[in-house]
Short mmCIF file of C-alpha atoms and ligand atoms in Angstrom, two decimals:
data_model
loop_
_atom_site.label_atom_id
_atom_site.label_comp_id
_atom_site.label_asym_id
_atom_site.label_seq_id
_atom_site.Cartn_x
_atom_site.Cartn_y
_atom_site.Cartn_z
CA UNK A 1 160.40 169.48 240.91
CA UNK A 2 158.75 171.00 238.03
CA UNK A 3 157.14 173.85 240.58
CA UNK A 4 157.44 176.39 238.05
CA UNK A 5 154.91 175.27 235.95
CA UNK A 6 152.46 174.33 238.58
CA UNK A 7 148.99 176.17 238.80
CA UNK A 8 148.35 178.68 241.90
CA UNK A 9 145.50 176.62 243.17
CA UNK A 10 148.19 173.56 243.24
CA UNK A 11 150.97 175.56 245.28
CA UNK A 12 148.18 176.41 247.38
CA UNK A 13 147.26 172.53 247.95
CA UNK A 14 150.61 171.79 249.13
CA UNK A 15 151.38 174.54 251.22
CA UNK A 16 148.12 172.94 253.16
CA UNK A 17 148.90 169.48 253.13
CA UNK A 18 152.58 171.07 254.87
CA UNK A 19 150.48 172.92 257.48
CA UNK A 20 147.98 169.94 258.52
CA UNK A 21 151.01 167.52 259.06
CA UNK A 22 154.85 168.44 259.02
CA UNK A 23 156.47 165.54 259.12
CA UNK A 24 153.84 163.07 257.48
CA UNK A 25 153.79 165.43 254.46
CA UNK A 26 157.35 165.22 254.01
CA UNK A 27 156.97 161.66 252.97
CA UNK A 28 154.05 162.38 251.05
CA UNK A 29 156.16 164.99 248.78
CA UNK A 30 158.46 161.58 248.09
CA UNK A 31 156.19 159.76 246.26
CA UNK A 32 156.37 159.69 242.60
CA UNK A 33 154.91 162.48 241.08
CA UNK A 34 151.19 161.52 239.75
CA UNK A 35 150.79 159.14 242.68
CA UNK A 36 151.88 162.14 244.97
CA UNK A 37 148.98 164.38 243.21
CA UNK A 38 146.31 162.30 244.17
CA UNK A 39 147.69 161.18 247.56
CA UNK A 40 147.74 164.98 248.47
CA UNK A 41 144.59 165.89 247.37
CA UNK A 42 143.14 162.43 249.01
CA UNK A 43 144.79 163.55 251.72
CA UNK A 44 143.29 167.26 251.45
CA UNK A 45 139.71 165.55 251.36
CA UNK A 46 140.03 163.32 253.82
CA UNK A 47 141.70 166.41 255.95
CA UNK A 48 137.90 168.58 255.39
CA UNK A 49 135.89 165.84 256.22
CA UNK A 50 137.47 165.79 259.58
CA UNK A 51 137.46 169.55 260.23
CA UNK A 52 133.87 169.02 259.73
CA UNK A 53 133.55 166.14 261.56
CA UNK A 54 135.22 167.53 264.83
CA UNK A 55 133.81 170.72 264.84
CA UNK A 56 131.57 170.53 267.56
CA UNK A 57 130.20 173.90 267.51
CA UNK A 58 128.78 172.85 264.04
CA UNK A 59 124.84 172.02 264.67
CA UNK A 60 124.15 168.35 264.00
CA UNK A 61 121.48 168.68 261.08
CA UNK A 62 124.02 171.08 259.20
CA UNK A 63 126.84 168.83 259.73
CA UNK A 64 125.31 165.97 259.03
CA UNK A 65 123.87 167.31 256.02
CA UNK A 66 127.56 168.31 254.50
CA UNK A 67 129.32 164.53 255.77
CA UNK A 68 126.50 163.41 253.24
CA UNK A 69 126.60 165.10 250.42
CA UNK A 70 130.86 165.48 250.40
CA UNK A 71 131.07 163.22 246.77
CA UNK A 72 128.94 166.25 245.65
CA UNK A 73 130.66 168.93 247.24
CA UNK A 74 133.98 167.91 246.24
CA UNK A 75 132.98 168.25 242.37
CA UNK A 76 131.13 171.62 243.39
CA UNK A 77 133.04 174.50 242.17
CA UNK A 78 133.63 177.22 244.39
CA UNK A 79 132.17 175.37 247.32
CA UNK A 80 134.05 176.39 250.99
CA UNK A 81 133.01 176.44 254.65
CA UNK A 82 133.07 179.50 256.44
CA UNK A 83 131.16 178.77 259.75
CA UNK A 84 134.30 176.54 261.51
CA UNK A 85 134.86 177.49 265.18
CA UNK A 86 137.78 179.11 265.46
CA UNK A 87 139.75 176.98 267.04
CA UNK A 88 139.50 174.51 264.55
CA UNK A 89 142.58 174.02 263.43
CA UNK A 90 142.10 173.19 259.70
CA UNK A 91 139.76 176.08 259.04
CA UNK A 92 141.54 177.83 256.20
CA UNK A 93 141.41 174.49 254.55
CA UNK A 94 137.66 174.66 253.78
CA UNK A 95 137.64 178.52 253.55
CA UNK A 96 139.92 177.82 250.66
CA UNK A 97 138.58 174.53 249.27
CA UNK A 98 138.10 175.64 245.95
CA UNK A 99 141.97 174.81 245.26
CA UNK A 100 141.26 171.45 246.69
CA UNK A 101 138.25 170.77 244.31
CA UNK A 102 139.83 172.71 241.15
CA UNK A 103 142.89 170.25 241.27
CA UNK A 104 141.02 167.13 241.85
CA UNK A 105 139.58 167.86 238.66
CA UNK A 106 143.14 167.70 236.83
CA UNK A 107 143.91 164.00 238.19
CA UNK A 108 142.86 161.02 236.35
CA UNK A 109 139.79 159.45 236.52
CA UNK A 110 140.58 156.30 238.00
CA UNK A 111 142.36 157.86 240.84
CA UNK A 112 139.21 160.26 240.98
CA UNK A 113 136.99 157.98 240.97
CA UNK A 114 138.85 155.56 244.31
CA UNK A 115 139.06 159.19 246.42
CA UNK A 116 135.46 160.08 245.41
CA UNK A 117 133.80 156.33 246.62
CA UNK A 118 136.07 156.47 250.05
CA UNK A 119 134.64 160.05 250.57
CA UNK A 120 130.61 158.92 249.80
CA UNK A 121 131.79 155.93 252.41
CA UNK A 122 133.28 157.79 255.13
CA UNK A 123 131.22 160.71 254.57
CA UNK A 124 128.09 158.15 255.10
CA UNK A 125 129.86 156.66 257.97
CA UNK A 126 130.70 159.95 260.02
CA UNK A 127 127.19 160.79 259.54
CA UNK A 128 125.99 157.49 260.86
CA UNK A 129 128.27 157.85 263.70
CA UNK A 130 127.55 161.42 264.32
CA UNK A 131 123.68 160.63 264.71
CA UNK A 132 123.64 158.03 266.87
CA UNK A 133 126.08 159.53 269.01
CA UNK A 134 124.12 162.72 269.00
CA UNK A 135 121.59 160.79 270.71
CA UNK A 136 123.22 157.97 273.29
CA UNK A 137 125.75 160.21 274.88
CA UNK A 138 127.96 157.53 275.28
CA UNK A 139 129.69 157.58 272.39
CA UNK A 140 131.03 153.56 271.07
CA UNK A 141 129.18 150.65 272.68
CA UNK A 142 130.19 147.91 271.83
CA UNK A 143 134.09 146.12 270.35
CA UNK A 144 132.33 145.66 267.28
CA UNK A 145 130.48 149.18 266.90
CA UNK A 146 134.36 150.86 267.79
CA UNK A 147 135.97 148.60 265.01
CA UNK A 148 133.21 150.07 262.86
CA UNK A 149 134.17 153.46 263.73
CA UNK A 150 137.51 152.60 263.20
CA UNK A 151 136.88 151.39 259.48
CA UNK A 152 134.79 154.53 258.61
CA UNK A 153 137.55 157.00 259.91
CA UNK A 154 140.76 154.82 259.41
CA UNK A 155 140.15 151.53 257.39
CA UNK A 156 138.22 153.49 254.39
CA UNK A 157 142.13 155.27 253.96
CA UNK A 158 143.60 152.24 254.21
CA UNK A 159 141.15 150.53 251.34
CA UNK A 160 141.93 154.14 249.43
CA UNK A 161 145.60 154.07 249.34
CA UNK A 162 146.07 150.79 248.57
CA UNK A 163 143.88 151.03 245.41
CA UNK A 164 145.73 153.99 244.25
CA UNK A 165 149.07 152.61 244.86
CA UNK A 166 147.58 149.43 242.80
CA UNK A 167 145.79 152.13 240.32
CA UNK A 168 149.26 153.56 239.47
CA UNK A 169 151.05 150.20 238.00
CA UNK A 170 153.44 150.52 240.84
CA UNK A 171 152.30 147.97 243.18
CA UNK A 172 150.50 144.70 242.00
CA UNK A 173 146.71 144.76 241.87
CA UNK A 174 146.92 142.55 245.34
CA UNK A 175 147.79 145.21 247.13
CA UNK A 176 144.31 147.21 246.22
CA UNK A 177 142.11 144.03 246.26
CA UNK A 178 143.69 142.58 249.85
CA UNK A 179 140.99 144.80 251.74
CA UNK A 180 141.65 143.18 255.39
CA UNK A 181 145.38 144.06 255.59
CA UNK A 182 144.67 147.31 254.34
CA UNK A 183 141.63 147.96 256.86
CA UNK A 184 144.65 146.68 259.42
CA UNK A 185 146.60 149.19 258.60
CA UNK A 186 144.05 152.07 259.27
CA UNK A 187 142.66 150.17 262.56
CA UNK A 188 145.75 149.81 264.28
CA UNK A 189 147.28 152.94 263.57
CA UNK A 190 143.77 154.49 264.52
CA UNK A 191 143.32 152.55 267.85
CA UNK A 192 147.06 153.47 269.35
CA UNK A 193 145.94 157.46 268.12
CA UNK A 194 142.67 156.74 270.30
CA UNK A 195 144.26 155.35 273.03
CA UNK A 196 146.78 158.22 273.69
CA UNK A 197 144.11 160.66 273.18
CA UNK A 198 142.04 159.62 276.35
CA UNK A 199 142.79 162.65 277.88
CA UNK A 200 141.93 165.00 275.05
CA UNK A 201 138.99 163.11 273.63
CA UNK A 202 137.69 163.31 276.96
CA UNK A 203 137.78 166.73 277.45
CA UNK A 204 136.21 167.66 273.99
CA UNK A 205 132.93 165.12 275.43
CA UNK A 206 134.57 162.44 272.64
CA UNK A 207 134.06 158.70 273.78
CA UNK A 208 135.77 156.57 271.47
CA UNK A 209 136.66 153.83 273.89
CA UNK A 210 134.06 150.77 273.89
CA UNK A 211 131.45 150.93 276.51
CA UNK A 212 131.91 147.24 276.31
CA UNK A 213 135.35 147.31 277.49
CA UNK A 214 135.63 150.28 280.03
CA UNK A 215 132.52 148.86 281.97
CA UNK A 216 134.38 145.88 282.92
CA UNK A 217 136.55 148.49 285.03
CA UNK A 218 134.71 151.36 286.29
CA UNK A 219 131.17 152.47 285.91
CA UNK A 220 131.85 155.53 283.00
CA UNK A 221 134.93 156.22 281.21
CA UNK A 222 135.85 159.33 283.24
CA UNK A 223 136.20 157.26 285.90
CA UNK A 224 139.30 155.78 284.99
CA UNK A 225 141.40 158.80 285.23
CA UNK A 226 140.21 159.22 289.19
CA UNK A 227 143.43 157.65 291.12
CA UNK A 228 141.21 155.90 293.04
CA UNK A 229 140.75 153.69 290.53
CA UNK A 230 143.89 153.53 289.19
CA UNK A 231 144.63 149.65 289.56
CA UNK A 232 141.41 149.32 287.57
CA UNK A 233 142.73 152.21 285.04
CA UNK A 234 145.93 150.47 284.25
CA UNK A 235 143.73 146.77 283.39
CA UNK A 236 141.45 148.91 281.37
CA UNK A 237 144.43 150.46 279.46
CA UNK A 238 145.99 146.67 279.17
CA UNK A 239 142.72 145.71 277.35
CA UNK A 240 142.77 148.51 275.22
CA UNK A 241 146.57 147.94 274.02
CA UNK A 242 145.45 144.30 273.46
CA UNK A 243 142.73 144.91 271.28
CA UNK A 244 144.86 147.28 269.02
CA UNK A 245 147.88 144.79 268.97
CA UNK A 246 145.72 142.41 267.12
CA UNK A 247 146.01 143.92 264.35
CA UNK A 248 149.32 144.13 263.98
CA UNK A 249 150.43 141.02 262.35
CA UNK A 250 147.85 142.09 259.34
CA UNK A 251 150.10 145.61 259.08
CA UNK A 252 153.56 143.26 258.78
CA UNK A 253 152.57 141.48 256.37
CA UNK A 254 150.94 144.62 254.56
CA UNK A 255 154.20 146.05 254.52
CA UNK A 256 156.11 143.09 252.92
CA UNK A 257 153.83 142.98 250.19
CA UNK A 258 154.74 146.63 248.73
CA UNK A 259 157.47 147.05 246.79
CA UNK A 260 157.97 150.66 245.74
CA UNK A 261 160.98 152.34 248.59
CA UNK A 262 158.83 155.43 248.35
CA UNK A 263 155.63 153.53 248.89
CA UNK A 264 156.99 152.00 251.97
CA UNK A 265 158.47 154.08 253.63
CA UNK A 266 155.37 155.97 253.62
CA UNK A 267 152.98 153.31 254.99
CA UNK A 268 155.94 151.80 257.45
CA UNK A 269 156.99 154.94 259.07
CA UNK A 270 153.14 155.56 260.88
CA UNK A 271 153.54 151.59 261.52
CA UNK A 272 156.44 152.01 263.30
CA UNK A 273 155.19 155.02 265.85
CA UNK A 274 151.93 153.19 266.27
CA UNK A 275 153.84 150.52 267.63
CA UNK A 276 156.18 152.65 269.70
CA UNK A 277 152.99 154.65 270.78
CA UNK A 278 151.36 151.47 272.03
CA UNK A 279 154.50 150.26 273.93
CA UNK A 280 155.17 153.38 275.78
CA UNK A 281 150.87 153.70 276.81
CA UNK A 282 150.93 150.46 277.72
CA UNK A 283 151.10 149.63 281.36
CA UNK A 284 151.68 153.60 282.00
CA UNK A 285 149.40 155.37 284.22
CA UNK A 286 150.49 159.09 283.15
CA UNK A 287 147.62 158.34 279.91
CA UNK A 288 145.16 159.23 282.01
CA UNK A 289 146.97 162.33 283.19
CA UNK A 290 148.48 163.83 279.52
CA UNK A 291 149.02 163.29 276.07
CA UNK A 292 151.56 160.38 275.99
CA UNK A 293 154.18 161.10 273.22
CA UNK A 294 157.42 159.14 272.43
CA UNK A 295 160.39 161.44 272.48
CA UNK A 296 161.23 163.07 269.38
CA UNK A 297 164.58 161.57 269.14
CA UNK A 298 163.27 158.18 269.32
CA UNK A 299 161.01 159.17 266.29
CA UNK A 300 163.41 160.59 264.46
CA UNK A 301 165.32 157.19 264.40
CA UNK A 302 162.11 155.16 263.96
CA UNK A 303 161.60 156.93 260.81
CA UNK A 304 165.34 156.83 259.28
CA UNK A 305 165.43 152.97 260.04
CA UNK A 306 161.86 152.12 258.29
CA UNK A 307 163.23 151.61 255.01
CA UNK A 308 162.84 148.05 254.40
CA UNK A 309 160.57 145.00 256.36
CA UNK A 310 163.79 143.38 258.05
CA UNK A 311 164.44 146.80 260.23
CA UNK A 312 160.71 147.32 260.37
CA UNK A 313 160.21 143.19 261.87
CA UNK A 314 163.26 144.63 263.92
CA UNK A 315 161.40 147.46 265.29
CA UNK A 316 158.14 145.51 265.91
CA UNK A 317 160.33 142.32 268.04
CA UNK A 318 161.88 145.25 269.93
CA UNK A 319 158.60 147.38 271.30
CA UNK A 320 157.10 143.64 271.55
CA UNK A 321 159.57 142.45 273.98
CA UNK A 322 159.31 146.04 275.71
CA UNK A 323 155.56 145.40 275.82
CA UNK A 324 155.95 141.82 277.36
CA UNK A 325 158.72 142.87 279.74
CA UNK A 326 155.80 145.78 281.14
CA UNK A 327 153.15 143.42 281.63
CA UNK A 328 152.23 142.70 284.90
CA UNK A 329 151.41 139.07 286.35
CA UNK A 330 147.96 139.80 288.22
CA UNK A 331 146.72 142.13 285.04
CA UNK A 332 143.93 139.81 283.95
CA UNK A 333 144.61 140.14 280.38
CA UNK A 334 148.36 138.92 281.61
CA UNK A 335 148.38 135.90 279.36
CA UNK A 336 146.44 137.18 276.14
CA UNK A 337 148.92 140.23 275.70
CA UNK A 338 151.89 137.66 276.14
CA UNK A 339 150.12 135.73 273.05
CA UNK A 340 149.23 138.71 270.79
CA UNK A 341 152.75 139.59 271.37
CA UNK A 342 154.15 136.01 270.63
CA UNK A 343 152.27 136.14 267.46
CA UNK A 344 153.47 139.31 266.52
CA UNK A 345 156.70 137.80 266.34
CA UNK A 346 155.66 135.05 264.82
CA UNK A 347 154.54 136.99 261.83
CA UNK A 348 157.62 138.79 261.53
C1 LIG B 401 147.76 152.01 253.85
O1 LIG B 401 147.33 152.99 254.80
C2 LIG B 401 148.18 154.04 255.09
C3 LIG B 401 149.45 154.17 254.55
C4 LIG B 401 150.24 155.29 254.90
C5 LIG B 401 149.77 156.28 255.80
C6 LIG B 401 148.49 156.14 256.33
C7 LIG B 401 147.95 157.14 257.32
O2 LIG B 401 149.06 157.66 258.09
C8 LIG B 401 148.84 158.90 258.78
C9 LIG B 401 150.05 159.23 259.63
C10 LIG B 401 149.88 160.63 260.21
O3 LIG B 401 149.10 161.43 259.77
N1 LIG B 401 150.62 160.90 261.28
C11 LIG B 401 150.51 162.18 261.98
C12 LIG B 401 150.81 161.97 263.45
C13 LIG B 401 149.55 161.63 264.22
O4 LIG B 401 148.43 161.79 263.65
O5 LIG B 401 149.69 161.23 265.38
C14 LIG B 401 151.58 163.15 261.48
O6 LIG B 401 152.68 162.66 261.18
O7 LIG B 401 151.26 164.35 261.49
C15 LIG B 401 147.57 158.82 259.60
O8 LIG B 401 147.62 158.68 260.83
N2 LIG B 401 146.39 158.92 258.93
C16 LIG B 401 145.14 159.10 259.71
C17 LIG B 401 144.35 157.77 259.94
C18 LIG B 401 145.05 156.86 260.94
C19 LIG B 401 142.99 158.16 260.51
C20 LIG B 401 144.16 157.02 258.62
C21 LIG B 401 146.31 159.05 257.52
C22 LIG B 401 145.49 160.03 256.98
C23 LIG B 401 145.47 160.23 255.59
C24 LIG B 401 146.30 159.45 254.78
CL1 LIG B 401 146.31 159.71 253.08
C25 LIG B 401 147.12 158.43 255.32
C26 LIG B 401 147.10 158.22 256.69
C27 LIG B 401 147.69 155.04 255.99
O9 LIG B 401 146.40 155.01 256.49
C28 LIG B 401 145.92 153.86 257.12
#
């Protein structure tokens, strides 16, 4: 690539985006060049809203404060955040965001303008979140306040990719206006990554999983990881799965809508973990225990075969069938994961 003539603070983008994510970046860097600007510096502000967001040493009123005014501070030269915790993993990002906002200035202003409305959204949204949670400790009550979590961290990228991947000519303008396949696409991959994170979420006093659902099986979250309850754990974890398998017939047929190779193989290959994620938590007792992980040889081959939507149907009948061939006759959700998976395959 033309690297040679590229600006300091642009180097400096990239090298980020390669720190925050190794292998995701890699497929970012394949995109077509002006599409690949603004994907990596949506991805960039996207990736400082979060360090913000997770920062928990960060006092509420201060953090609040920043989630809503990020449309402004992205356009505020010389703006950076210096008072991360130190474990935050991100924090050079926002001690250097000046690169970050200096480049977004050199991208075109319909791309500009897509990355600065889904940063006053999800901006709003963490905010929202981050109140009320501040004040009822336990974190997501109900289904429909956890899919609403799930939209302002997850489906907001979704409804942001998809309208730059329409706003560069090369996918069809139905790609950027079809906004519940593209919210799919954020909420499943986002429900499998809360799932597996039980564990860690926990620890960190993060409660993403629905009061509504957990208190059909134990009387607060925590308790699910206690082996007494463990029958009740592994139901809990069934109903969990089931809820984010919904949504995958909305990411299949997503993914046979786009046309561009580099395009899809950069929505299908976190389509195809999420699935493999989902199949190997589901019915498995050791999420309450660690961080569940498929084996890096199995990811490895996930993401050389999603290249085109009959491999990636392929992939999704395969980790269905594992799913159905797990599930266990006196699990009360038994019959409904048998029928999200049926459908799945029916979609394909
Ligand atoms: C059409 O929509 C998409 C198409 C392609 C990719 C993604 C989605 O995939 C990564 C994939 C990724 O980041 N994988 C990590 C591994 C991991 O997080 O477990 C990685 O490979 O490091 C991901 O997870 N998220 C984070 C959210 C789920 C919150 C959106 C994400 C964050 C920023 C961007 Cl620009 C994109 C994505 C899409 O977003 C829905």
């Amino acid at each position: 690539k033309k690297i040679a003539s590229w600006s300091k603070s642009k180097i400096r983008c990239y090298e980020f985006l390669n720190m925050t994510s190794r292998s995701f970046a890699a497929v970012i860097q394949e995109l077509n060049d002006e599409l690949r600007d603004a994907v990596c510096l949506f991805y960039l502000v996207l990736r400082g809203l979060d360090t913000i967001e997770d920062d928990m040493t960060i006092p509420i009123e201060k953090k609040v404060s920043i989630l809503r005014s990020w449309e402004e501070i992205i356009v505020t030269d010389g703006w950076n955040f210096t008072e991360n915790g130190p474990n935050e993993k991100d924090r050079q990002l926002l001690v250097e965001y000046p690169v970050v906002i200096e480049e977004l200035k050199n991208l075109n202003k319909t791309y500009k303008e897509i990355i600065f409305d889904i940063a006053k959204q999800m901006g709003n949204g963490m905010a929202d979140y981050a109140t009320n949670a501040a004040h009822n400790k336990f974190g997501v009550n109900t289904v429909k306040d956890y899919d609403q979590y799930c939209f302002y961290v997850a489906g907001l990228v979704g409804l942001g990719l998809s309208s730059l991947f329409s706003a560069s000519g090369l996918e069809s303008p139905e790609v950027g206006r079809n906004t519940k396949l593209s919210i799919s696409m954020g909420l499943f991959l986002q429900k499998a990554n809360i799932i597996r994170d039980y564990l860690e979420d926990l620890d960190d006093n993060r409660r993403f999983w629905p009061k509504e659902i957990w208190s059909q099986y134990v009387n607060d979250l925590s308790d699910l990881k206690d082996p007494e309850h463990k029958k009740q754990a592994i139901n809990c974890l069934s109903r969990m799965c089931l809820d984010a398998l919904q949504r995958a017939p909305d990411c299949l047929t997503y993914l046979s809508n786009i046309r561009d190779q580099k395009i899809f193989n950069f929505c299908a290959i976190p389509q195809v973990m999420a699935i493999a994620t989902l199949a190997i938590l589901f019915q498995n007792y050791q999420v309450y225990q660690k961080n569940v992980k498929i084996r890096k040889g199995e990811t490895l081959k996930l993401i050389q075969k999603a290249t085109n939507i009959l491999n990636v149907i392929d992939i999704f009948r395969h980790y269905t069938r594992v799913i159905i061939t797990k599930n266990n006759s006196r699990d009360p959700n038994f019959l409904k994961i048998s029928i999200a998976c049926g459908q799945i395959e029916q979609s394909c």
